């Protein structure tokens, strides 16, 4: 069924289809009966309900950052069974992102390339939306809560030496309304951002947020999202720093700039040009990095595995490599709305 729908949707511009599909779902979900029916169809049944960084997840399958950048579709994503949704990347001020087109499908590789450039509504509007959503949550007396991650970044115009201030602004603004934070310094689409993965810059940003965190009544877990294109030495630095400052976890990995071993022909790739590659071709490297972190840290750093997860087998591979939770994004586009249910059906904890 979804195969047919996908072949129709794939005839149109990817970014327009994204908003058209989610707005249509939102429209349908306004009617309680339809929303409950959708939830009835897509809710996974699983006893795999991990507690990670002191948060209880109703299932280990989350939606990666960048899908619901503006926290507009939380009710609908909850109906589709996600255990957690990472909103953002949120920047202090709203920004339009890069020129369109900026999202491309690579069907022969079951992949996407994007150079969105942190298009988002900014902290102020997004906080209002989260506030609203949370107040409705309380009145609906939700038993198994959807966990919300806040993925934060810097505005394009902010120079790298001041980047920590942008992260601090986002952290303080969102603190009351998200369950955990992810510091995104690994998107390839904001010029110079990935230089912040260098140890000193990372330490400045992360320790600033930790210092803010202890001032709050309730502390929120802080994670760091890394690029799959780091060298092993750089990953060693990230692991050392994470242990040194007692970071709550890592997300491995963001999209890659590597274009090796793709089936899509070079002329198409040249036309698409720059951007982060996600989906099937990103799977193995991200699993390798998850496993490297797990082994090097003796399992001391919880990792959210992200990259090329389409099926239960892909998810199990990440869990067996040492991931505590997993996230999908490109797989959701290719596999459709039953992806969470299908993954949960046969996913089990690491043995
Ligand atoms: C269109 C698009 C936009 C994305 N935007 C963000 C973002 O804003 N912040 C972020 O941390 N990751 C972003 N990502 C990366 C995903 O969260 C995920 O880490 C990556 O795509 C690898 O997972 P996948 O192979 O399952 O897609 C984006 C990915 C895509 C495809």
mmCIF file of C-alpha atoms in Angstrom, residues 16-318:
data_model
loop_
_atom_site.group_PDB
_atom_site.id
_atom_site.type_symbol
_atom_site.label_atom_id
_atom_site.label_comp_id
_atom_site.label_asym_id
_atom_site.label_seq_id
_atom_site.Cartn_x
_atom_site.Cartn_y
_atom_site.Cartn_z
ATOM 1 C CA UNK A 16 6.817 20.184 -0.691
ATOM 2 C CA UNK A 17 5.822 16.536 -0.248
ATOM 3 C CA UNK A 18 7.204 16.597 3.289
ATOM 4 C CA UNK A 19 4.959 19.462 4.363
ATOM 5 C CA UNK A 20 1.999 18.292 2.272
ATOM 6 C CA UNK A 21 2.094 14.818 3.885
ATOM 7 C CA UNK A 22 2.516 16.090 7.432
ATOM 8 C CA UNK A 23 -0.111 18.832 7.020
ATOM 9 C CA UNK A 24 -2.563 16.261 5.593
ATOM 10 C CA UNK A 25 -1.902 13.974 8.553
ATOM 11 C CA UNK A 26 -2.374 16.923 10.910
ATOM 12 C CA UNK A 27 -5.677 17.753 9.260
ATOM 13 C CA UNK A 28 -6.898 14.161 9.669
ATOM 14 C CA UNK A 29 -5.689 13.962 13.266
ATOM 15 C CA UNK A 30 -7.811 16.956 14.235
ATOM 16 C CA UNK A 31 -10.727 14.543 14.310
ATOM 17 C CA UNK A 32 -10.323 12.530 17.469
ATOM 18 C CA UNK A 33 -11.854 9.381 16.041
ATOM 19 C CA UNK A 34 -9.442 9.404 13.070
ATOM 20 C CA UNK A 35 -6.474 10.167 15.328
ATOM 21 C CA UNK A 36 -7.356 7.261 17.591
ATOM 22 C CA UNK A 37 -7.814 4.968 14.596
ATOM 23 C CA UNK A 38 -4.399 5.953 13.203
ATOM 24 C CA UNK A 39 -2.854 5.360 16.619
ATOM 25 C CA UNK A 40 -4.680 2.032 16.833
ATOM 26 C CA UNK A 41 -3.159 0.919 13.549
ATOM 27 C CA UNK A 42 0.387 2.147 14.081
ATOM 28 C CA UNK A 43 1.090 1.850 17.842
ATOM 29 C CA UNK A 44 3.769 -0.787 18.362
ATOM 30 C CA UNK A 45 3.381 -3.431 21.024
ATOM 31 C CA UNK A 46 6.659 -3.978 22.760
ATOM 32 C CA UNK A 47 8.067 -4.771 26.157
ATOM 33 C CA UNK A 48 11.372 -3.172 25.107
ATOM 34 C CA UNK A 49 10.897 0.057 27.070
ATOM 35 C CA UNK A 50 14.372 1.206 27.989
ATOM 36 C CA UNK A 51 15.249 3.690 30.677
ATOM 37 C CA UNK A 52 18.109 5.795 29.347
ATOM 38 C CA UNK A 53 19.581 8.909 30.942
ATOM 39 C CA UNK A 54 16.923 8.542 33.626
ATOM 40 C CA UNK A 55 14.082 8.798 31.109
ATOM 41 C CA UNK A 56 11.635 5.992 30.508
ATOM 42 C CA UNK A 57 10.969 5.442 26.786
ATOM 43 C CA UNK A 58 7.778 3.644 25.742
ATOM 44 C CA UNK A 59 9.801 2.127 22.904
ATOM 45 C CA UNK A 60 13.372 2.652 21.672
ATOM 46 C CA UNK A 61 12.491 4.029 18.210
ATOM 47 C CA UNK A 62 12.746 7.783 17.817
ATOM 48 C CA UNK A 63 12.503 10.296 15.006
ATOM 49 C CA UNK A 64 15.786 12.060 14.206
ATOM 50 C CA UNK A 65 16.255 15.806 14.270
ATOM 51 C CA UNK A 66 15.344 17.812 11.201
ATOM 52 C CA UNK A 67 12.030 16.087 10.475
ATOM 53 C CA UNK A 68 9.896 18.180 12.805
ATOM 54 C CA UNK A 69 12.224 21.154 13.101
ATOM 55 C CA UNK A 70 9.523 23.444 14.456
ATOM 56 C CA UNK A 71 7.646 21.080 16.804
ATOM 57 C CA UNK A 72 4.536 21.303 14.650
ATOM 58 C CA UNK A 73 3.616 17.649 14.319
ATOM 59 C CA UNK A 74 4.129 16.088 17.761
ATOM 60 C CA UNK A 75 0.563 14.807 18.159
ATOM 61 C CA UNK A 76 0.685 13.195 14.710
ATOM 62 C CA UNK A 77 4.121 11.644 15.237
ATOM 63 C CA UNK A 78 2.961 10.298 18.575
ATOM 64 C CA UNK A 79 -0.001 8.664 16.787
ATOM 65 C CA UNK A 80 2.480 6.951 14.451
ATOM 66 C CA UNK A 81 4.046 5.258 17.468
ATOM 67 C CA UNK A 82 7.360 7.038 17.916
ATOM 68 C CA UNK A 83 8.891 6.569 21.345
ATOM 69 C CA UNK A 84 10.607 9.930 21.090
ATOM 70 C CA UNK A 85 10.904 12.849 18.706
ATOM 71 C CA UNK A 86 13.889 15.170 18.478
ATOM 72 C CA UNK A 87 12.758 18.619 17.422
ATOM 73 C CA UNK A 88 15.075 21.167 15.785
ATOM 74 C CA UNK A 89 17.716 21.972 15.014
ATOM 75 C CA UNK A 90 16.476 25.103 16.777
ATOM 76 C CA UNK A 91 18.535 28.298 16.587
ATOM 77 C CA UNK A 92 18.030 31.413 18.765
ATOM 78 C CA UNK A 93 16.592 33.506 15.935
ATOM 79 C CA UNK A 94 14.381 32.265 13.123
ATOM 80 C CA UNK A 95 16.212 31.678 9.853
ATOM 81 C CA UNK A 96 15.157 30.749 6.323
ATOM 82 C CA UNK A 97 17.901 28.254 5.594
ATOM 83 C CA UNK A 98 19.590 27.757 2.232
ATOM 84 C CA UNK A 99 18.068 28.457 -1.168
ATOM 85 C CA UNK A 100 15.695 25.858 -2.605
ATOM 86 C CA UNK A 101 15.891 23.213 -3.917
ATOM 87 C CA UNK A 102 17.801 21.851 -0.947
ATOM 88 C CA UNK A 103 16.424 18.345 -0.444
ATOM 89 C CA UNK A 104 16.980 15.574 -2.981
ATOM 90 C CA UNK A 105 16.058 11.886 -3.251
ATOM 91 C CA UNK A 106 18.489 9.219 -4.408
ATOM 92 C CA UNK A 107 16.068 6.303 -4.906
ATOM 93 C CA UNK A 108 18.733 3.999 -6.376
ATOM 94 C CA UNK A 109 20.594 4.273 -3.084
ATOM 95 C CA UNK A 110 17.587 4.577 -0.791
ATOM 96 C CA UNK A 111 19.137 7.830 0.334
ATOM 97 C CA UNK A 112 18.601 11.579 0.593
ATOM 98 C CA UNK A 113 20.914 14.550 0.239
ATOM 99 C CA UNK A 114 19.984 17.748 2.054
ATOM 100 C CA UNK A 115 21.444 21.192 2.582
ATOM 101 C CA UNK A 116 18.539 22.698 4.475
ATOM 102 C CA UNK A 117 20.797 24.988 6.549
ATOM 103 C CA UNK A 118 18.862 25.029 9.847
ATOM 104 C CA UNK A 119 15.649 26.555 8.504
ATOM 105 C CA UNK A 120 13.527 26.981 11.625
ATOM 106 C CA UNK A 121 11.137 29.319 13.414
ATOM 107 C CA UNK A 122 13.597 30.202 16.207
ATOM 108 C CA UNK A 123 13.333 29.605 19.969
ATOM 109 C CA UNK A 124 10.536 32.041 20.756
ATOM 110 C CA UNK A 125 7.902 30.570 18.432
ATOM 111 C CA UNK A 126 8.987 26.985 19.045
ATOM 112 C CA UNK A 127 8.794 27.416 22.827
ATOM 113 C CA UNK A 128 5.225 28.741 22.472
ATOM 114 C CA UNK A 129 4.301 25.696 20.379
ATOM 115 C CA UNK A 130 5.818 23.292 22.905
ATOM 116 C CA UNK A 131 4.066 25.044 25.766
ATOM 117 C CA UNK A 132 0.776 24.636 23.968
ATOM 118 C CA UNK A 133 1.380 20.998 23.171
ATOM 119 C CA UNK A 134 2.430 20.219 26.737
ATOM 120 C CA UNK A 135 -0.682 21.834 28.206
ATOM 121 C CA UNK A 136 -2.878 19.648 25.968
ATOM 122 C CA UNK A 137 -0.827 16.595 26.984
ATOM 123 C CA UNK A 138 -1.590 17.181 30.630
ATOM 124 C CA UNK A 139 -5.302 17.377 29.990
ATOM 125 C CA UNK A 140 -5.337 14.159 27.957
ATOM 126 C CA UNK A 141 -3.705 12.274 30.845
ATOM 127 C CA UNK A 142 -1.206 10.446 28.699
ATOM 128 C CA UNK A 143 0.039 7.252 30.354
ATOM 129 C CA UNK A 144 3.076 6.545 28.227
ATOM 130 C CA UNK A 145 4.518 9.895 27.424
ATOM 131 C CA UNK A 146 6.212 10.854 24.178
ATOM 132 C CA UNK A 147 9.755 11.930 25.037
ATOM 133 C CA UNK A 148 10.861 15.166 23.354
ATOM 134 C CA UNK A 149 14.482 15.947 22.554
ATOM 135 C CA UNK A 150 15.596 19.493 21.807
ATOM 136 C CA UNK A 151 18.297 19.623 19.151
ATOM 137 C CA UNK A 152 20.031 23.005 19.329
ATOM 138 C CA UNK A 153 22.374 24.914 17.043
ATOM 139 C CA UNK A 154 23.716 28.321 16.199
ATOM 140 C CA UNK A 155 22.458 30.918 13.762
ATOM 141 C CA UNK A 156 24.391 31.148 10.500
ATOM 142 C CA UNK A 157 25.423 34.755 11.189
ATOM 143 C CA UNK A 158 26.912 33.955 14.607
ATOM 144 C CA UNK A 159 30.706 33.596 14.412
ATOM 145 C CA UNK A 160 32.143 30.362 15.780
ATOM 146 C CA UNK A 161 33.869 32.092 18.705
ATOM 147 C CA UNK A 162 30.435 33.235 19.939
ATOM 148 C CA UNK A 163 28.652 29.977 19.107
ATOM 149 C CA UNK A 164 28.465 28.934 22.765
ATOM 150 C CA UNK A 165 26.193 31.918 23.440
ATOM 151 C CA UNK A 166 23.669 30.682 20.856
ATOM 152 C CA UNK A 167 23.653 27.203 22.404
ATOM 153 C CA UNK A 168 23.163 28.762 25.830
ATOM 154 C CA UNK A 169 20.202 30.851 24.606
ATOM 155 C CA UNK A 170 18.495 27.819 23.065
ATOM 156 C CA UNK A 171 19.226 25.684 26.124
ATOM 157 C CA UNK A 172 17.704 28.149 28.572
ATOM 158 C CA UNK A 173 14.685 28.887 26.373
ATOM 159 C CA UNK A 174 13.779 25.240 25.757
ATOM 160 C CA UNK A 175 14.805 23.818 29.129
ATOM 161 C CA UNK A 176 11.368 23.607 30.660
ATOM 162 C CA UNK A 177 9.771 22.102 27.570
ATOM 163 C CA UNK A 178 12.038 19.293 26.385
ATOM 164 C CA UNK A 179 13.176 16.090 28.088
ATOM 165 C CA UNK A 180 16.745 16.011 26.798
ATOM 166 C CA UNK A 181 19.082 18.161 24.713
ATOM 167 C CA UNK A 182 21.292 17.421 21.736
ATOM 168 C CA UNK A 183 24.068 19.823 20.877
ATOM 169 C CA UNK A 184 24.385 19.806 17.114
ATOM 170 C CA UNK A 185 27.833 20.766 15.897
ATOM 171 C CA UNK A 186 27.862 18.205 13.107
ATOM 172 C CA UNK A 187 25.593 19.472 10.350
ATOM 173 C CA UNK A 188 27.521 19.944 7.099
ATOM 174 C CA UNK A 189 25.153 22.696 5.952
ATOM 175 C CA UNK A 190 26.137 25.613 8.189
ATOM 176 C CA UNK A 191 29.535 26.923 7.094
ATOM 177 C CA UNK A 192 32.245 26.216 9.692
ATOM 178 C CA UNK A 193 29.870 24.525 12.157
ATOM 179 C CA UNK A 194 31.723 21.231 12.155
ATOM 180 C CA UNK A 195 34.908 22.994 13.295
ATOM 181 C CA UNK A 196 33.134 23.239 16.662
ATOM 182 C CA UNK A 197 33.723 19.497 17.027
ATOM 183 C CA UNK A 198 37.313 20.349 17.925
ATOM 184 C CA UNK A 199 37.934 19.542 21.603
ATOM 185 C CA UNK A 200 38.345 23.071 23.055
ATOM 186 C CA UNK A 201 35.269 24.475 21.322
ATOM 187 C CA UNK A 202 33.225 21.465 22.376
ATOM 188 C CA UNK A 203 34.345 21.768 25.961
ATOM 189 C CA UNK A 204 33.402 25.444 26.084
ATOM 190 C CA UNK A 205 29.900 24.822 24.707
ATOM 191 C CA UNK A 206 29.149 21.699 26.726
ATOM 192 C CA UNK A 207 30.485 22.911 30.057
ATOM 193 C CA UNK A 208 28.596 26.199 29.642
ATOM 194 C CA UNK A 209 25.362 24.232 29.212
ATOM 195 C CA UNK A 210 26.189 21.954 32.137
ATOM 196 C CA UNK A 211 26.782 25.018 34.326
ATOM 197 C CA UNK A 212 23.373 26.389 33.293
ATOM 198 C CA UNK A 213 21.801 22.986 33.882
ATOM 199 C CA UNK A 214 22.841 22.758 37.540
ATOM 200 C CA UNK A 215 21.196 26.110 38.216
ATOM 201 C CA UNK A 216 17.789 24.655 37.251
ATOM 202 C CA UNK A 217 15.364 22.903 39.551
ATOM 203 C CA UNK A 218 15.386 19.820 37.327
ATOM 204 C CA UNK A 219 18.441 18.885 35.281
ATOM 205 C CA UNK A 220 17.993 17.716 31.693
ATOM 206 C CA UNK A 221 20.333 15.227 29.987
ATOM 207 C CA UNK A 222 22.759 16.836 27.530
ATOM 208 C CA UNK A 223 23.970 14.853 24.516
ATOM 209 C CA UNK A 224 26.288 15.673 21.646
ATOM 210 C CA UNK A 225 25.616 14.722 18.022
ATOM 211 C CA UNK A 226 28.680 13.884 15.965
ATOM 212 C CA UNK A 227 29.464 13.621 12.267
ATOM 213 C CA UNK A 228 30.394 10.283 10.718
ATOM 214 C CA UNK A 229 33.244 12.029 8.896
ATOM 215 C CA UNK A 230 35.386 12.587 12.002
ATOM 216 C CA UNK A 231 38.756 10.822 12.137
ATOM 217 C CA UNK A 232 39.176 8.087 14.758
ATOM 218 C CA UNK A 233 41.478 10.468 16.666
ATOM 219 C CA UNK A 234 38.719 13.066 16.746
ATOM 220 C CA UNK A 235 36.258 10.437 17.941
ATOM 221 C CA UNK A 236 38.756 9.474 20.667
ATOM 222 C CA UNK A 237 38.801 13.138 21.726
ATOM 223 C CA UNK A 238 34.993 13.176 21.862
ATOM 224 C CA UNK A 239 34.949 10.009 23.984
ATOM 225 C CA UNK A 240 37.639 11.348 26.349
ATOM 226 C CA UNK A 241 35.823 14.650 26.733
ATOM 227 C CA UNK A 242 32.451 12.949 27.250
ATOM 228 C CA UNK A 243 33.898 10.859 30.072
ATOM 229 C CA UNK A 244 35.838 13.775 31.536
ATOM 230 C CA UNK A 245 32.858 16.123 31.783
ATOM 231 C CA UNK A 246 30.334 13.316 32.372
ATOM 232 C CA UNK A 247 28.265 14.075 29.318
ATOM 233 C CA UNK A 248 24.947 12.211 29.345
ATOM 234 C CA UNK A 249 25.275 10.688 25.904
ATOM 235 C CA UNK A 250 26.116 10.900 22.213
ATOM 236 C CA UNK A 251 24.077 10.749 19.026
ATOM 237 C CA UNK A 252 25.969 8.874 16.304
ATOM 238 C CA UNK A 253 25.732 10.043 13.617
ATOM 239 C CA UNK A 254 24.603 13.023 11.578
ATOM 240 C CA UNK A 255 24.622 13.021 7.744
ATOM 241 C CA UNK A 256 27.869 12.438 5.834
ATOM 242 C CA UNK A 257 29.668 14.379 3.126
ATOM 243 C CA UNK A 258 31.150 11.120 1.801
ATOM 244 C CA UNK A 259 29.839 10.174 -1.672
ATOM 245 C CA UNK A 260 31.680 6.855 -2.038
ATOM 246 C CA UNK A 261 30.046 3.646 -3.236
ATOM 247 C CA UNK A 262 26.801 5.251 -4.429
ATOM 248 C CA UNK A 263 24.737 3.730 -7.262
ATOM 249 C CA UNK A 264 23.445 7.158 -8.304
ATOM 250 C CA UNK A 265 25.448 8.378 -11.308
ATOM 251 C CA UNK A 266 28.016 11.141 -11.020
ATOM 252 C CA UNK A 267 26.226 13.605 -13.245
ATOM 253 C CA UNK A 268 23.138 13.467 -10.989
ATOM 254 C CA UNK A 269 25.358 13.862 -7.938
ATOM 255 C CA UNK A 270 27.132 16.830 -9.535
ATOM 256 C CA UNK A 271 23.795 18.474 -10.321
ATOM 257 C CA UNK A 272 22.613 17.995 -6.736
ATOM 258 C CA UNK A 273 25.922 19.379 -5.441
ATOM 259 C CA UNK A 274 26.739 19.909 -1.737
ATOM 260 C CA UNK A 275 24.817 18.517 1.212
ATOM 261 C CA UNK A 276 24.624 15.796 3.832
ATOM 262 C CA UNK A 277 23.915 12.259 2.654
ATOM 263 C CA UNK A 278 21.589 10.061 4.729
ATOM 264 C CA UNK A 279 19.906 6.685 4.409
ATOM 265 C CA UNK A 280 21.230 3.240 3.439
ATOM 266 C CA UNK A 281 24.716 4.380 2.404
ATOM 267 C CA UNK A 282 25.188 5.939 5.870
ATOM 268 C CA UNK A 283 24.314 2.773 7.784
ATOM 269 C CA UNK A 284 27.555 0.842 8.134
ATOM 270 C CA UNK A 285 29.814 3.740 9.089
ATOM 271 C CA UNK A 286 27.406 4.896 11.752
ATOM 272 C CA UNK A 287 27.118 1.354 13.186
ATOM 273 C CA UNK A 288 30.912 1.143 13.222
ATOM 274 C CA UNK A 289 31.147 4.411 15.152
ATOM 275 C CA UNK A 290 28.441 3.357 17.633
ATOM 276 C CA UNK A 291 30.372 0.173 18.294
ATOM 277 C CA UNK A 292 33.699 2.018 18.589
ATOM 278 C CA UNK A 293 32.252 4.393 21.200
ATOM 279 C CA UNK A 294 30.655 1.499 23.069
ATOM 280 C CA UNK A 295 33.881 -0.492 23.230
ATOM 281 C CA UNK A 296 36.217 2.430 23.918
ATOM 282 C CA UNK A 297 34.047 3.724 26.763
ATOM 283 C CA UNK A 298 33.217 0.272 28.163
ATOM 284 C CA UNK A 299 29.572 1.039 27.539
ATOM 285 C CA UNK A 300 29.742 4.040 29.863
ATOM 286 C CA UNK A 301 28.323 6.523 27.345
ATOM 287 C CA UNK A 302 24.710 5.970 26.244
ATOM 288 C CA UNK A 303 24.475 6.321 22.459
ATOM 289 C CA UNK A 304 21.493 7.043 20.226
ATOM 290 C CA UNK A 305 22.195 5.245 16.946
ATOM 291 C CA UNK A 306 21.231 7.201 13.835
ATOM 292 C CA UNK A 307 22.026 6.436 10.203
ATOM 293 C CA UNK A 308 20.432 4.181 7.597
ATOM 294 C CA UNK A 309 17.884 2.405 9.783
ATOM 295 C CA UNK A 310 15.014 1.084 7.659
ATOM 296 C CA UNK A 311 14.130 -2.303 9.170
ATOM 297 C CA UNK A 312 14.119 -4.195 12.462
ATOM 298 C CA UNK A 313 17.354 -5.892 11.340
ATOM 299 C CA UNK A 314 19.020 -2.493 10.795
ATOM 300 C CA UNK A 315 17.834 -1.347 14.220
ATOM 301 C CA UNK A 316 18.979 -4.573 15.889
ATOM 302 C CA UNK A 317 22.410 -4.079 14.310
ATOM 303 C CA UNK A 318 22.697 -0.669 16.013
#
